[in-house]
Coordinates of C-alpha atoms and ligand atoms in Angstrom, one line a residue:
M1 CA -14.8 18.8 -18.9
N2 CA -18.7 20.3 -20.9
A3 CA -20.7 23.2 -21.2
L4 CA -22.1 23.5 -18.1
E5 CA -19.0 22.1 -16.4
L6 CA -16.9 24.7 -16.9
I7 CA -19.7 26.9 -16.2
R8 CA -19.7 26.4 -13.0
E9 CA -15.8 25.7 -12.9
T10 CA -15.1 29.4 -14.0
T11 CA -17.8 31.4 -12.0
E12 CA -16.4 29.9 -8.9
Y13 CA -13.0 31.5 -9.7
V14 CA -14.2 34.6 -10.2
S15 CA -15.6 34.1 -6.6
S16 CA -12.0 33.0 -5.4
Q17 CA -11.1 36.1 -6.6
A18 CA -13.4 39.0 -6.3
K19 CA -13.0 41.8 -4.3
Y20 CA -15.7 44.1 -5.7
V21 CA -18.0 41.9 -4.5
S22 CA -18.6 39.3 -1.4
V23 CA -21.3 36.8 0.1
C24 CA -22.1 36.9 3.2
E25 CA -23.1 34.0 4.7
E26 CA -25.1 34.9 7.0
A27 CA -27.6 36.6 5.4
L28 CA -27.7 33.5 2.6
E29 CA -28.3 31.0 5.5
K30 CA -31.2 33.6 6.8
E31 CA -32.6 34.5 3.7
C32 CA -32.6 30.4 2.8
K33 CA -34.2 30.1 6.4
S34 CA -37.0 31.9 5.3
F35 CA -37.8 30.7 1.5
I36 CA -37.8 27.6 2.2
S37 CA -40.4 27.9 5.6
E38 CA -42.6 30.2 2.7
F39 CA -41.9 27.8 -0.4
I40 CA -43.6 24.8 2.6
A41 CA -46.5 27.1 3.2
K42 CA -47.4 27.8 -0.2
G43 CA -47.6 23.7 -0.9
S44 CA -44.4 23.3 -2.2
K45 CA -45.7 24.9 -6.0
R46 CA -43.4 24.9 -8.3
E47 CA -43.0 27.3 -10.4
D48 CA -45.0 26.4 -14.1
W49 CA -44.0 28.2 -16.9
S50 CA -46.9 27.6 -19.6
A51 CA -49.0 29.2 -16.7
N52 CA -47.6 32.4 -17.6
D53 CA -49.5 35.1 -19.9
F54 CA -46.7 36.1 -21.4
H55 CA -45.7 32.8 -21.9
Y56 CA -46.6 31.1 -25.4
S57 CA -47.1 27.4 -24.9
D58 CA -49.0 24.7 -27.4
G59 CA -46.9 21.7 -26.5
T60 CA -45.5 21.2 -30.2
E61 CA -42.8 22.4 -31.8
Q62 CA -44.3 26.1 -31.9
T63 CA -43.8 26.2 -28.6
A64 CA -40.4 25.2 -29.2
K65 CA -40.1 28.0 -32.4
F66 CA -41.2 31.0 -30.2
I67 CA -38.8 30.5 -27.2
L68 CA -35.3 30.1 -29.9
V69 CA -36.7 33.7 -30.9
L70 CA -37.6 34.3 -27.1
D71 CA -34.3 33.6 -26.0
T72 CA -31.8 35.1 -29.0
L73 CA -34.0 38.4 -28.2
N74 CA -33.8 38.2 -24.1
F75 CA -31.6 40.6 -22.9
C76 CA -30.8 44.1 -22.3
F77 CA -34.4 45.1 -21.7
W78 CA -32.7 48.1 -19.1
P79 CA -31.8 51.1 -21.7
D80 CA -36.0 52.0 -22.0
S81 CA -37.6 51.7 -19.2
E82 CA -40.9 50.9 -20.3
L83 CA -40.0 48.1 -21.4
E84 CA -40.0 44.3 -19.3
Y85 CA -39.7 40.6 -20.4
H86 CA -43.1 40.3 -20.8
H87 CA -44.5 42.4 -23.3
L88 CA -41.0 40.5 -24.7
G89 CA -43.0 37.7 -24.6
N90 CA -46.2 38.8 -24.7
G91 CA -45.2 41.0 -28.4
L92 CA -43.7 37.0 -29.6
K93 CA -46.5 34.8 -28.8
Q94 CA -49.3 37.8 -30.4
Q95 CA -46.4 37.6 -33.6
I96 CA -46.9 33.3 -33.4
L97 CA -50.4 34.0 -33.7
R98 CA -50.9 36.3 -36.5
D99 CA -48.5 34.2 -38.4
P100 CA -47.8 30.3 -37.2
H101 CA -45.2 31.3 -40.1
S102 CA -43.4 33.7 -38.4
F103 CA -40.4 32.5 -36.9
D104 CA -39.6 29.4 -39.5
A105 CA -35.5 29.7 -40.3
D106 CA -36.2 31.1 -43.7
R107 CA -38.7 34.5 -42.2
L108 CA -35.8 34.6 -39.1
Q109 CA -33.2 35.6 -42.4
L110 CA -35.8 37.9 -43.7
V111 CA -36.4 39.9 -39.9
T112 CA -35.6 43.4 -40.9
T113 CA -36.6 45.9 -38.1
D114 CA -39.6 46.9 -39.3
I115 CA -40.8 43.7 -39.0
L116 CA -39.4 43.6 -35.8
H117 CA -41.2 47.0 -34.5
S118 CA -44.4 45.5 -36.0
W119 CA -44.2 42.8 -33.7
F120 CA -43.9 44.6 -30.6
Q121 CA -45.5 47.6 -31.4
R122 CA -42.7 50.2 -30.5
E123 CA -38.4 50.2 -30.7
L124 CA -36.8 47.5 -28.7
P125 CA -33.5 49.5 -27.9
N126 CA -30.0 48.1 -29.4
A127 CA -33.1 46.7 -33.2
K128 CA -30.3 46.5 -35.8
E129 CA -28.4 43.7 -33.5
R130 CA -31.6 42.1 -32.4
C131 CA -32.0 41.7 -35.9
R132 CA -28.6 40.1 -36.9
L133 CA -29.6 37.8 -34.3
L134 CA -32.1 36.9 -35.3
N135 CA -31.1 36.3 -38.6
E136 CA -28.5 33.8 -37.6
I137 CA -30.4 31.4 -35.6
G138 CA -32.8 31.4 -39.1
L139 CA -29.2 30.7 -41.3
Q140 CA -27.3 28.5 -39.1
L141 CA -31.0 26.6 -39.0
Q142 CA -31.1 26.3 -42.1
T143 CA -27.8 25.2 -43.1
Y144 CA -27.0 22.8 -40.5
F145 CA -30.8 21.5 -39.7
N146 CA -33.0 21.3 -41.9
G147 CA -34.5 24.9 -41.2
S148 CA -35.9 22.2 -38.1
V149 CA -35.9 24.2 -34.1
K150 CA -37.1 20.3 -33.6
E151 CA -34.1 18.2 -35.4
F152 CA -32.5 20.7 -34.0
I153 CA -32.7 20.6 -30.5
E154 CA -33.7 16.5 -31.3
S155 CA -29.4 16.3 -32.2
A156 CA -28.7 17.1 -28.2
K157 CA -29.8 13.2 -27.1
Q158 CA -32.1 14.3 -24.3
S159 CA -28.3 16.4 -22.6
A160 CA -29.2 19.9 -21.4
A161 CA -24.8 20.5 -21.7
T162 CA -24.9 19.3 -24.7
L163 CA -27.6 21.6 -25.8
V164 CA -25.8 24.2 -24.3
D165 CA -22.6 22.9 -26.2
L166 CA -24.8 23.3 -29.7
V167 CA -26.4 26.0 -29.2
T168 CA -22.9 28.1 -29.3
R169 CA -21.6 26.2 -31.0
Y170 CA -24.1 27.4 -34.1
F171 CA -25.3 30.5 -32.7
W172 CA -22.4 32.4 -32.9
G173 CA -24.5 34.9 -30.5
F174 CA -25.2 32.4 -27.4
R175 CA -21.7 32.2 -27.1
D176 CA -21.4 34.2 -23.6
S177 CA -18.5 34.2 -22.8
C178 CA -15.4 36.4 -22.0
V179 CA -12.1 36.9 -19.9
Y180 CA -11.2 38.0 -16.5
K181 CA -7.5 37.5 -15.0
N182 CA -6.7 36.0 -17.9
R183 CA -8.7 33.2 -17.8
Q184 CA -11.8 32.6 -19.7
I185 CA -15.1 32.1 -18.3
F186 CA -18.0 31.0 -19.9
F187 CA -21.4 31.8 -18.4
Y188 CA -23.6 31.0 -21.2
K189 CA -27.0 32.7 -20.1
R190 CA -28.9 33.0 -22.7
A191 CA -28.1 29.3 -24.1
Q192 CA -28.7 28.2 -20.5
I193 CA -32.3 30.1 -20.5
F194 CA -33.0 28.2 -23.0
V195 CA -32.4 24.9 -22.1
G196 CA -34.4 25.8 -19.5
D197 CA -37.6 27.2 -21.3
L198 CA -37.7 24.4 -22.8
W199 CA -37.4 22.3 -19.6
G200 CA -39.8 24.3 -18.5
A201 CA -42.5 24.8 -21.4
F202 CA -42.9 20.8 -22.1
K203 CA -42.7 19.4 -18.8
G204 CA -39.7 17.8 -19.0
E205 CA -41.4 16.0 -22.3
G206 CA -40.6 15.7 -25.4
L207 CA -38.9 18.4 -26.8
G208 CA -38.7 19.8 -22.2
K209 CA -37.1 16.1 -21.4
F210 CA -33.0 16.7 -20.3
N211 CA -31.4 14.1 -18.2
D212 CA -29.0 16.1 -16.9
I213 CA -32.2 19.5 -16.6
E214 CA -30.2 20.2 -12.9
K215 CA -27.1 20.8 -14.5
L216 CA -28.2 24.0 -15.4
T217 CA -26.9 26.8 -13.4
M218 CA -28.7 30.0 -12.7
F219 CA -28.7 32.7 -15.8
A220 CA -26.5 35.6 -14.7
D221 CA -28.4 38.8 -15.8
Y222 CA -28.9 41.9 -13.9
R223 CA -32.0 41.0 -12.2
V224 CA -31.4 38.2 -9.3
P225 CA -28.6 40.4 -9.1
Q226 CA -30.0 43.1 -8.0
I227 CA -33.1 40.7 -5.3
L228 CA -29.5 39.3 -3.9
E229 CA -28.0 43.3 -2.8
S230 CA -31.3 44.3 -1.9
L231 CA -31.1 41.2 0.7
G232 CA -27.8 42.2 1.8
I233 CA -26.5 38.3 0.6
M234 CA -24.6 40.1 -1.9
V235 CA -22.3 43.0 -1.0
Y236 CA -20.8 45.7 -4.0
N237 CA -17.9 47.5 -2.5
E238 CA -17.9 51.0 -2.0
E239 CA -16.3 52.1 -5.5
L240 CA -19.2 49.7 -7.2
S241 CA -22.3 50.2 -5.0
E242 CA -21.5 54.0 -5.8
L243 CA -21.8 53.3 -9.2
V244 CA -24.7 50.7 -9.2
K245 CA -26.4 52.9 -6.5
N246 CA -26.2 56.2 -9.7
K247 CA -27.4 54.1 -12.3
K248 CA -23.9 54.5 -13.7
E249 CA -23.1 52.0 -16.7
I250 CA -20.7 49.6 -15.9
V251 CA -18.7 48.0 -18.8
V252 CA -18.8 44.9 -21.0
G253 CA -16.3 42.6 -19.5
S254 CA -14.6 44.8 -16.6
E255 CA -14.3 42.8 -13.5
M256 CA -17.0 44.3 -11.8
E257 CA -19.2 43.5 -14.1
I258 CA -17.7 39.3 -14.4
E259 CA -17.6 39.6 -10.7
I260 CA -21.1 40.4 -10.0
R261 CA -22.2 36.9 -12.6
A262 CA -20.2 34.8 -11.1
V263 CA -20.9 35.5 -7.6
T264 CA -24.9 34.9 -9.0
V265 CA -24.2 31.9 -10.3
S266 CA -21.9 31.0 -7.1
V267 CA -25.0 31.7 -4.6
V268 CA -27.4 30.5 -6.1
E269 CA -25.9 27.0 -6.3
K270 CA -25.0 27.6 -3.0
M271 CA -29.3 28.7 -2.2
R272 CA -29.6 25.2 -3.8
D273 CA -27.6 23.2 -1.9
I274 CA -28.5 24.3 1.8
F275 CA -32.8 23.9 -0.4
N276 CA -32.0 20.0 -1.2
K277 CA -30.4 20.0 2.2
N278 CA -33.8 20.7 3.8
N279 CA -35.2 18.6 1.5
V280 CA -36.3 21.1 -0.7
N281 CA -35.2 19.5 -3.9
L282 CA -35.5 22.7 -6.1
L283 CA -33.4 22.8 -9.0
A284 CA -30.8 25.7 -9.4
L285 CA -32.8 26.9 -12.8
E286 CA -35.6 26.7 -10.6
V287 CA -34.9 29.0 -7.1
D288 CA -34.1 31.5 -10.6
W289 CA -37.2 31.8 -11.2
M290 CA -38.6 32.2 -8.1
L291 CA -35.7 34.7 -7.0
W292 CA -36.2 35.8 -10.6
G293 CA -40.2 36.6 -10.0
R294 CA -39.7 37.8 -6.6
G295 CA -37.4 40.3 -8.3
E296 CA -40.3 41.1 -10.8
A297 CA -42.9 41.8 -7.8
M298 CA -40.9 44.3 -6.0
L299 CA -39.4 45.8 -8.6
D300 CA -40.8 49.8 -7.4
R301 CA -39.1 48.9 -4.8
L302 CA -36.0 47.5 -5.0
P303 CA -32.6 49.8 -5.3
P304 CA -31.1 49.9 -8.7
H305 CA -29.7 47.0 -10.6
H306 CA -25.8 47.1 -12.4
R307 CA -26.3 48.3 -16.1
T308 CA -24.2 47.3 -18.7
R309 CA -25.4 47.3 -22.8
T310 CA -24.8 43.6 -23.8
I311 CA -26.4 41.3 -25.6
F312 CA -25.8 38.0 -23.2
Y313 CA -28.5 39.2 -21.0
Ligands
LIG1 N1 -32.0 35.1 -13.9 C1 -33.2 34.9 -14.5 N2 -33.3 36.3 -15.7 C2 -34.9 35.6 -16.2 C3 -35.3 35.4 -16.1 C4 -36.2 35.7 -17.4 C5 -38.0 35.2 -18.0 N3 -38.2 33.8 -16.8 C6 -39.1 33.8 -17.3 C7 -38.9 32.2 -17.6 C8 -39.7 31.0 -17.2 C9 -39.7 31.7 -15.4 O1 -41.4 31.3 -15.7 C10 -39.5 33.4 -15.7 O2 -40.8 34.2 -15.2 C11 -35.4 36.9 -17.7 N4 -34.9 36.7 -17.3 C12 -33.7 38.7 -17.7 O3 -33.7 38.7 -16.6 C13 -34.2 40.6 -17.6 C14 -34.9 41.3 -17.5 O4 -35.3 41.8 -16.2 P1 -37.2 42.8 -16.2 O5 -36.2 44.0 -16.9 O6 -37.2 43.1 -15.0 O7 -38.2 42.1 -17.7 C15 -32.8 40.5 -18.5 O8 -31.1 40.4 -17.9 C16 -33.8 38.9 -19.2 O9 -33.0 38.3 -20.0 C17 -35.8 33.9 -15.3 O10 -35.9 34.1 -16.0 N5 -34.4 34.3 -14.6

């Protein structure tokens, strides 16, 4: 079984056992219908990754370096209520434009909290750990891939599953898995989003060409479950609902946290299947981007998302 099959199988297992989170099939069908008519009404436009002004995209290896650093840091912004993903993207984009060598492997090994602060003109939550994660990818790239992100990506031979496996093998900070009822469960959110971002930035060509890109699942973060819960598609039981509503922390590795993430993966797989059955041929990652974008657009109107302190999402 490859890394992506593991994610789907193990998250499906959690969904079958879940007691804190359930799915309302009726709401799911209803929302899919409205997504489909909206998508078609808007001319079946797919997300253009490069069109986001908070992304750096020049079609060269520089973009791959930007994406690797972006997705090494792409987690847990909520402890800073002013911090959002686009601040991360913008900060890194300005940095690579200021100094094109900022994300070279030898430089990543030397990143300190002061350097990180200079990139964003602000503190990032858990800054020391974010630096360690950058130092790690710099060292591993230098040790095993001559410091080259391009060489690293090309070693996956255009397989998304292989690249997710390589990312989690060489970059320990991407090993987003846990144990639920004595079984190991895999999410690999930042490893998968790294592949998805490459595919988006390079428009499915060159360093973004993957012959199995449709095998990626959605990226189990805290924004997509938030919108699925607000739509009544995902339903939290009373105990979990009280905690989330009152912004209480959900402990990392708890059954509650794992069930929220796993059911989110399963729901987006189901949504993708319904879309495809209705000739809306979106990938799971594109359904994810649509849901994430929809969540971002209504941030101030959504009920609270679950709050887990983690380095994985
Ligand atoms: N599932 C999913 N989670 C995503 C993204 C993205 C960035 N995606 C861009 C890339 C390609 C597209 O063009 C998107 O624009 C960030 N996140 C996660 O959200 C959380 C931050 O949220 P907030 O605090 O509101 O900024 C945090 O866990 C972060 O890791 C996504 O696409 N899918």
